[in-house]
Coordinates of C-alpha atoms in Angstrom, one line a residue:
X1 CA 84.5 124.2 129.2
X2 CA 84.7 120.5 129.6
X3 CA 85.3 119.4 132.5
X4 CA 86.3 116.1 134.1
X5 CA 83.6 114.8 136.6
X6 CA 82.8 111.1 138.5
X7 CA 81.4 108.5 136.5
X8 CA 77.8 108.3 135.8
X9 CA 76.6 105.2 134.4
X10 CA 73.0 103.7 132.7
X11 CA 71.6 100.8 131.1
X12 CA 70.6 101.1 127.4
X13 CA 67.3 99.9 128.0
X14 CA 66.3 102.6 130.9
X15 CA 66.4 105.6 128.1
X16 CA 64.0 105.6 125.9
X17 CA 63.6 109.1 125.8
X18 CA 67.3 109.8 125.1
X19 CA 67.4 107.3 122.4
X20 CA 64.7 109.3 120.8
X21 CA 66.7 112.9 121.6
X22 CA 69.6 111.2 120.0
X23 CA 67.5 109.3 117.0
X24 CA 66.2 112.9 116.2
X25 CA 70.1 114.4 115.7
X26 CA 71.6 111.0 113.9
X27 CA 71.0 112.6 110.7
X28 CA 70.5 116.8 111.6
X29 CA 74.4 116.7 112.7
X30 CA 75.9 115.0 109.4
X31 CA 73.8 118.1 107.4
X32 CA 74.3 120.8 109.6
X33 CA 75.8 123.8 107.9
X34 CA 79.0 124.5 109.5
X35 CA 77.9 128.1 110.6
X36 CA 75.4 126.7 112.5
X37 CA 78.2 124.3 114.5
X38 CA 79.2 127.6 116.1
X39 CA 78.9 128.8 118.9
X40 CA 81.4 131.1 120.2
X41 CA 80.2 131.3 124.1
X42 CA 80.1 127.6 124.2
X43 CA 84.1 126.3 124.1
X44 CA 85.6 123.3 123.6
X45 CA 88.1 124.5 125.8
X46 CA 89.8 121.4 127.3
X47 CA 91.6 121.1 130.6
X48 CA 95.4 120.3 129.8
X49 CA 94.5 116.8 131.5
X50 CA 91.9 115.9 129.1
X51 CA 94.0 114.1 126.1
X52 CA 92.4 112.3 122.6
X53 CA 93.4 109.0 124.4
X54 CA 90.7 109.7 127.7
X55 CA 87.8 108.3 127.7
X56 CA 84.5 109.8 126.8
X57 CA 82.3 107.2 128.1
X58 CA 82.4 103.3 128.3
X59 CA 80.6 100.7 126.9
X60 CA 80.4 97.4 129.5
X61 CA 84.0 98.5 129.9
X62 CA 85.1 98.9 126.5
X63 CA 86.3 103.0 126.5
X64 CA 84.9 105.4 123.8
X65 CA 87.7 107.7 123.3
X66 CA 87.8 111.8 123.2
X67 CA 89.8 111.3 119.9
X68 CA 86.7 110.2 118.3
X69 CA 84.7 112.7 119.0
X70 CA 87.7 114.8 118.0
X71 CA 87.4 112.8 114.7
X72 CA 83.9 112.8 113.9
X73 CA 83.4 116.8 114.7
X74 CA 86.4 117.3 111.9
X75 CA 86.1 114.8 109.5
X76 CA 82.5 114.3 109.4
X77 CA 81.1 117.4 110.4
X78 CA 84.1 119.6 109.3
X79 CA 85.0 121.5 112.5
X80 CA 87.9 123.2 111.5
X81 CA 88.4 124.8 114.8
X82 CA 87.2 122.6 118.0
X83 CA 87.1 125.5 120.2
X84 CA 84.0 126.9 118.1
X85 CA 81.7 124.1 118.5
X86 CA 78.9 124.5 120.6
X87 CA 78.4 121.9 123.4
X88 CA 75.1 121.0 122.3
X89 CA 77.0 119.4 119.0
X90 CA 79.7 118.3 121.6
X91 CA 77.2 117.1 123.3
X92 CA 74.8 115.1 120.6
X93 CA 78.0 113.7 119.0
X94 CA 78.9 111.9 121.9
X95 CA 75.9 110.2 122.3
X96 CA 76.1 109.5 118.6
X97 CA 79.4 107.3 119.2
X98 CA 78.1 106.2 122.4
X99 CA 75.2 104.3 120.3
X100 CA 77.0 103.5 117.4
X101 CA 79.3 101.9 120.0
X102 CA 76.5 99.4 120.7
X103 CA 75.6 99.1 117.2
X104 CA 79.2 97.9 116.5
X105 CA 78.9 95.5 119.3
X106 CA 76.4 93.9 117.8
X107 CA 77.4 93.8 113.9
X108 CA 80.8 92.0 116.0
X109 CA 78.8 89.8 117.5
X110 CA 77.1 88.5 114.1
X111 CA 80.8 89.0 111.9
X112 CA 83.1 87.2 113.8
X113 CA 86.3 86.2 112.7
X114 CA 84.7 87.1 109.0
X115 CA 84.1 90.5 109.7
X116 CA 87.5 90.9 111.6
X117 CA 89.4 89.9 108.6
X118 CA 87.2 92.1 106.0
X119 CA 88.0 95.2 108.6
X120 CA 92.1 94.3 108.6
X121 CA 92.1 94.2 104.8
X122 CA 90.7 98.0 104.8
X123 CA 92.7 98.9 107.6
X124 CA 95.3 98.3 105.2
X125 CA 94.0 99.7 102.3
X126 CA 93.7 103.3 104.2
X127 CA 97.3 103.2 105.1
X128 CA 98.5 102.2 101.6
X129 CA 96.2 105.2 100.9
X130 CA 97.9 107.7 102.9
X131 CA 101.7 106.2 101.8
X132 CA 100.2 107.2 97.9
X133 CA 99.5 110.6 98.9
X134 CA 102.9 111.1 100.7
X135 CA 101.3 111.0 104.0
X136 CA 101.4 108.8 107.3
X137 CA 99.1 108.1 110.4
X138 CA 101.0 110.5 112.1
X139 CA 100.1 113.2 109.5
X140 CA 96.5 112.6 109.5
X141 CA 95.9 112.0 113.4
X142 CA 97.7 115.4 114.2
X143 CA 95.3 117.3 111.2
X144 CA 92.4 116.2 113.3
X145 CA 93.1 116.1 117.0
X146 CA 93.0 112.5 117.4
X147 CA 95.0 109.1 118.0
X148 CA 95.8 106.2 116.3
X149 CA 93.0 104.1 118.3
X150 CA 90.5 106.0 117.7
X151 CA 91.1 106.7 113.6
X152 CA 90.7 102.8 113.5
X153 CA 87.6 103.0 116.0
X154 CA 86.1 105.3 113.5
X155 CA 87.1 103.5 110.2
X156 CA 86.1 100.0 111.0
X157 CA 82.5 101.6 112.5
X158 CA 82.1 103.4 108.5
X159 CA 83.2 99.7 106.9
X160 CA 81.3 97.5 109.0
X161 CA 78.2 99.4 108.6
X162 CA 78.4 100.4 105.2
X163 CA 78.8 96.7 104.8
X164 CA 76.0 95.9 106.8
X165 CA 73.5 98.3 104.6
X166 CA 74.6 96.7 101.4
X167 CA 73.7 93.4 102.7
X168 CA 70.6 94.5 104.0
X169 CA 68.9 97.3 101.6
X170 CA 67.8 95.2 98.9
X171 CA 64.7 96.3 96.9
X172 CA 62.6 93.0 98.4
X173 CA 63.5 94.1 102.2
X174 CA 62.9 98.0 101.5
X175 CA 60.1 96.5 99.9
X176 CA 59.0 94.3 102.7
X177 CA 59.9 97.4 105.0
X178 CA 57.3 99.8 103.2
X179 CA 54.7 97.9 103.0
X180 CA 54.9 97.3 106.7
X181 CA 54.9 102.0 107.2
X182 CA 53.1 102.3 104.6
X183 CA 51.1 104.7 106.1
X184 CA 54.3 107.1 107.0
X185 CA 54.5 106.9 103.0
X186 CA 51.0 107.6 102.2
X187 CA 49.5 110.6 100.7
X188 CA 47.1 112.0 103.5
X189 CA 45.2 114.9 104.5
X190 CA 43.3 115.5 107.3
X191 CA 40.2 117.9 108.5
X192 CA 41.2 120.0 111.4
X193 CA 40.1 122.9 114.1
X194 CA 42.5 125.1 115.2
X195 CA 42.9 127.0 118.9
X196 CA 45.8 129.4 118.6
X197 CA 47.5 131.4 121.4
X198 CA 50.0 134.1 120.4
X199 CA 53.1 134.5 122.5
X200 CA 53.9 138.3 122.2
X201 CA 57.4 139.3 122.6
X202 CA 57.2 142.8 123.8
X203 CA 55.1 141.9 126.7
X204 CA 57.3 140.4 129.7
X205 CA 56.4 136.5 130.8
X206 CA 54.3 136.2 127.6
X207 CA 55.8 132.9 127.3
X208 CA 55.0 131.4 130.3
X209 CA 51.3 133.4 130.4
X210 CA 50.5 131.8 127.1
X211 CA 51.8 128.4 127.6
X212 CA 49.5 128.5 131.1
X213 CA 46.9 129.3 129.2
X214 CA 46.8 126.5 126.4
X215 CA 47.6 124.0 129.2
X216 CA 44.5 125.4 131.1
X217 CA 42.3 125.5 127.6
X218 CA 44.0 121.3 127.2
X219 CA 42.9 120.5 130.6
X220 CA 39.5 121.1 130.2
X221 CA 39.4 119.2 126.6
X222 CA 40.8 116.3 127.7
X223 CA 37.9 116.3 130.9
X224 CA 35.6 116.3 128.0
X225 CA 34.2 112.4 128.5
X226 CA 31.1 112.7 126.6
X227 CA 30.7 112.2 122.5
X228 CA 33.3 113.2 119.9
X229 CA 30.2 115.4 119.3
X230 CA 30.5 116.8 122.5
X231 CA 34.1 117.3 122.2
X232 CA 33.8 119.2 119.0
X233 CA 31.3 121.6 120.4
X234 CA 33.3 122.2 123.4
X235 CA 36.6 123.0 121.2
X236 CA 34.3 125.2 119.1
X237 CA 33.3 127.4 122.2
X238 CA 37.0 127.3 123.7
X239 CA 38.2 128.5 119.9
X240 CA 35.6 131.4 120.0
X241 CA 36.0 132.7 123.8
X242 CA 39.9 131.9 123.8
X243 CA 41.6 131.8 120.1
X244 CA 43.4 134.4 118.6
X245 CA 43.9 132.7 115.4
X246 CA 42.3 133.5 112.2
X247 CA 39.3 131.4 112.6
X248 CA 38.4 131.5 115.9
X249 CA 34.7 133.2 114.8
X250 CA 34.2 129.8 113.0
X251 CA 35.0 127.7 116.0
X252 CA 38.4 127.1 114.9
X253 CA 37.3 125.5 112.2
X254 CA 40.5 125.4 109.3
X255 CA 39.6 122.3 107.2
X256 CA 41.7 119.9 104.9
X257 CA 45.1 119.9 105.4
X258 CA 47.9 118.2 104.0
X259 CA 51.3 119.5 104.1
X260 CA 54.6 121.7 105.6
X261 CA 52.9 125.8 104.6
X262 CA 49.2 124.4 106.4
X263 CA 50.1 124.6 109.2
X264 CA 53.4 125.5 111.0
X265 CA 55.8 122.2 110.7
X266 CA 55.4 120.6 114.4
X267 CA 51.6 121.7 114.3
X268 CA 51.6 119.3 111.3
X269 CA 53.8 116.7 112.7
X270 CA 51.2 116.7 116.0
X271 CA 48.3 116.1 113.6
X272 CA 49.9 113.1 111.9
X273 CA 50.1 111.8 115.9
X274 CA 46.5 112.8 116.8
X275 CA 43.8 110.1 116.1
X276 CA 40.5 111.1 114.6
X277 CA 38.1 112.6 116.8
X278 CA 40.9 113.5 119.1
X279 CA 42.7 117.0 120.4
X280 CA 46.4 117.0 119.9
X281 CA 49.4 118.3 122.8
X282 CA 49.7 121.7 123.1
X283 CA 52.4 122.4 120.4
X284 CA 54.8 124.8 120.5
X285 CA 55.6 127.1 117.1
X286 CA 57.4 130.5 116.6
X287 CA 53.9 132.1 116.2
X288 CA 52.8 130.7 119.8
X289 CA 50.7 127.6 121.2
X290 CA 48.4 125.9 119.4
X291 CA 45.5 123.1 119.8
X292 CA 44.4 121.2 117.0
X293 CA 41.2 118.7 116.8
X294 CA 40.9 115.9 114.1
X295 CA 37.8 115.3 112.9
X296 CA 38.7 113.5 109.8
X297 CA 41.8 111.7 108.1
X298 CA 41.8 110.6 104.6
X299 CA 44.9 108.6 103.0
X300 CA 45.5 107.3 99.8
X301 CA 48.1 104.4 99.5
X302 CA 50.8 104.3 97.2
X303 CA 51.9 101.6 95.8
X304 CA 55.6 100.7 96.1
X305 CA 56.8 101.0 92.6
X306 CA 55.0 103.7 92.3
X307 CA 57.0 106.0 95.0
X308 CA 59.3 108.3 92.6
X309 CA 61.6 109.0 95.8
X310 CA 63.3 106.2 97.6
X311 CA 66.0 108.4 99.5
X312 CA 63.6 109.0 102.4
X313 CA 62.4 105.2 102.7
X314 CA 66.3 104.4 102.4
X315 CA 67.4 106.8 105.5
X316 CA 64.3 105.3 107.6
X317 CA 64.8 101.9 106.7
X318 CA 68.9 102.3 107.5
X319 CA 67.6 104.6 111.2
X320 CA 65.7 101.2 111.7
X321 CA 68.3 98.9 111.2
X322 CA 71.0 101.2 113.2
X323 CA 67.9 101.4 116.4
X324 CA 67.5 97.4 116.2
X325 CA 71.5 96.8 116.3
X326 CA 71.8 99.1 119.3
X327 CA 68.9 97.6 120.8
X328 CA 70.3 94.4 120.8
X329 CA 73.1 95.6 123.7
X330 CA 69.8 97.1 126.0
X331 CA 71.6 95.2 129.0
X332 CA 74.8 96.6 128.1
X333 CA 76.3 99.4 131.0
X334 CA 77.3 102.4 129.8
X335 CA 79.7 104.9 132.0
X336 CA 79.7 108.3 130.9
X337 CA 82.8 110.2 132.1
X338 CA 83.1 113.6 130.9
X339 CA 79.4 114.4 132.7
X340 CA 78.9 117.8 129.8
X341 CA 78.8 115.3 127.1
X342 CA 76.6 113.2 128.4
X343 CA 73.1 113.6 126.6
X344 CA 69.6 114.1 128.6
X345 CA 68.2 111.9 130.7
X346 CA 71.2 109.1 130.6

């Protein structure tokens, strides 16, 4: 249940580690199917009090309404009923409007008058829309649980910005932008031991035993100060007393890997972090914990007009754009008001 509690409030620039939570949902919650929006133990079951027109948060004043968030659950993320959504959607949503908020702030700030005018015109347009189809504001602001305010909030955010990426994703500049991470586009494989401990769900606490364990086995890697030869011979003998993977007879020892299947997914996104010669974070998969050393990475470079798949260097490129504009406003207070919606850490 939502509930209505005192204000909270932040500076942009003091959460880093929200901005990543949130960076990582910016594009999960416009894909999610919409089975996995629900939630039935977690309700958006407001207090009578709490109206589209209250404030969810604000920005160095300027409110950021509940209709929006009433908006972008149905509209974008197809909520038909907002009593099924979990609060963790609820939750990441918010924050979403909080930051694009900012980023609006800032395209504002560069637009002016110019932008105002552009964002009038398809005001406008919309409502001459909506007369075509034998509809009205009213109609369309009642069909998804929202006001006047913040239809226009949410319209002039989707024009500005779409406007904004036209300007801004031309070949030269996604150009300019790969060749700057072209390593995150590169084709790369690297040699790797593995130290795996199982968590086993029958046995009670198996979660915290194991997770004690690999932070034990991680502590006395990292103490490790001699030679990356050193280091390799101590994982070795920590694999073969202490690993119940596969390989642990061999010292952990895997070798090349190079894609999602290796290795579970967030094993492999630690070994892209890991540098050579190095012992990753423990890592956390639905097998159990695992330990991974680099002994070897080898990438090959692609050329740009050689990549046959833009649409990931397009959604990177635009997550960069959308991070800089919000980081523009890092002195900017934000208030949060309804204290469940507020994300981690803010």
């Amino acid at each position: 249940m939502i509930a209505r509690s005192q204000p909270s409030s932040s500076s942009v620039d003091r959460q880093p580690h929200t901005a990543r939570w949130i960076h990582g949902v910016l594009i999960a919650l416009l894909v999610l199917p919409a089975s996995l929006l629900v939630l039935p133990t977690m309700l958006l079951a407001e207090p009578p009090a709490l109206r589209p027109t209250d404030p969810i948060a604000s920005i160095d004043g300027e409110p950021v309404f509940l209709g929006e968030l009433h908006f972008l659950l149905t509209s974008k993320l197809k909520a038909n009923d907002l009593s099924q959504v979990s609060l963790d959607v609820q939750r990441a949503s918010s924050a979403l409007l909080v930051r694009q908020h900012l980023a609006m702030k800032s395209l504002r700030q560069q637009g002016g008058a110019n932008l105002q005018t552009l964002l009038d015109r398809d005001w406008e347009e919309f409502l001459d829309d909506l007369r075509r189809k034998r509809s009205n504001l009213d109609e369309y602001c009642a069909q998804r649980q929202t006001d006047e305010r913040s239809v226009r909030n949410a319209r002039d955010w989707d024009s500005a910005w779409r406007r904004y990426l036209k300007s801004k994703m031309t070949d030269a500049n996604l150009k300019r932008f790969y060749e700057l991470h072209s390593e995150n586009y590169s084709s790369a494989r690297w040699n790797v031991s593995h130290l795996f401990i199982e968590v086993d769900k029958e046995i009670p606490d198996a979660e915290a035993i194991a997770e004690q364990r690999i932070q034990t086995i991680a502590s006395q890697l990292q103490s490790e100060s001699g030679s990356p030869d050193q280091l390799k011979k101590r994982f070795a003998e920590l694999a073969i007393s202490q690993s119940e993977g596969a390989t642990a007879k061999q010292g952990g020892g895997i070798g090349w890997v190079s894609k999602p299947g290796d290795l579970p997914a967030a094993v492999m996104d630690a070994i892209r972090e890991t540098e050579t010669d190095a012992v990753s974070k423990p890592v956390r998969s639905p097998l159990g914990f695992h330990l991974v050393l680099v002994h070897e990475k080898q990438v090959e470079q692609i050329p740009y007009e050689n990549v046959a798949d833009l649409n990931p260097l397009r959604r990177d490129a635009a997550n960069a754009l959308f991070d800089a504009l919000v980081t523009h406003q890092s002195s900017a207070k934000v208030t949060w008001y309804i204290k469940s919606l507020q994300p981690p850490g803010a």
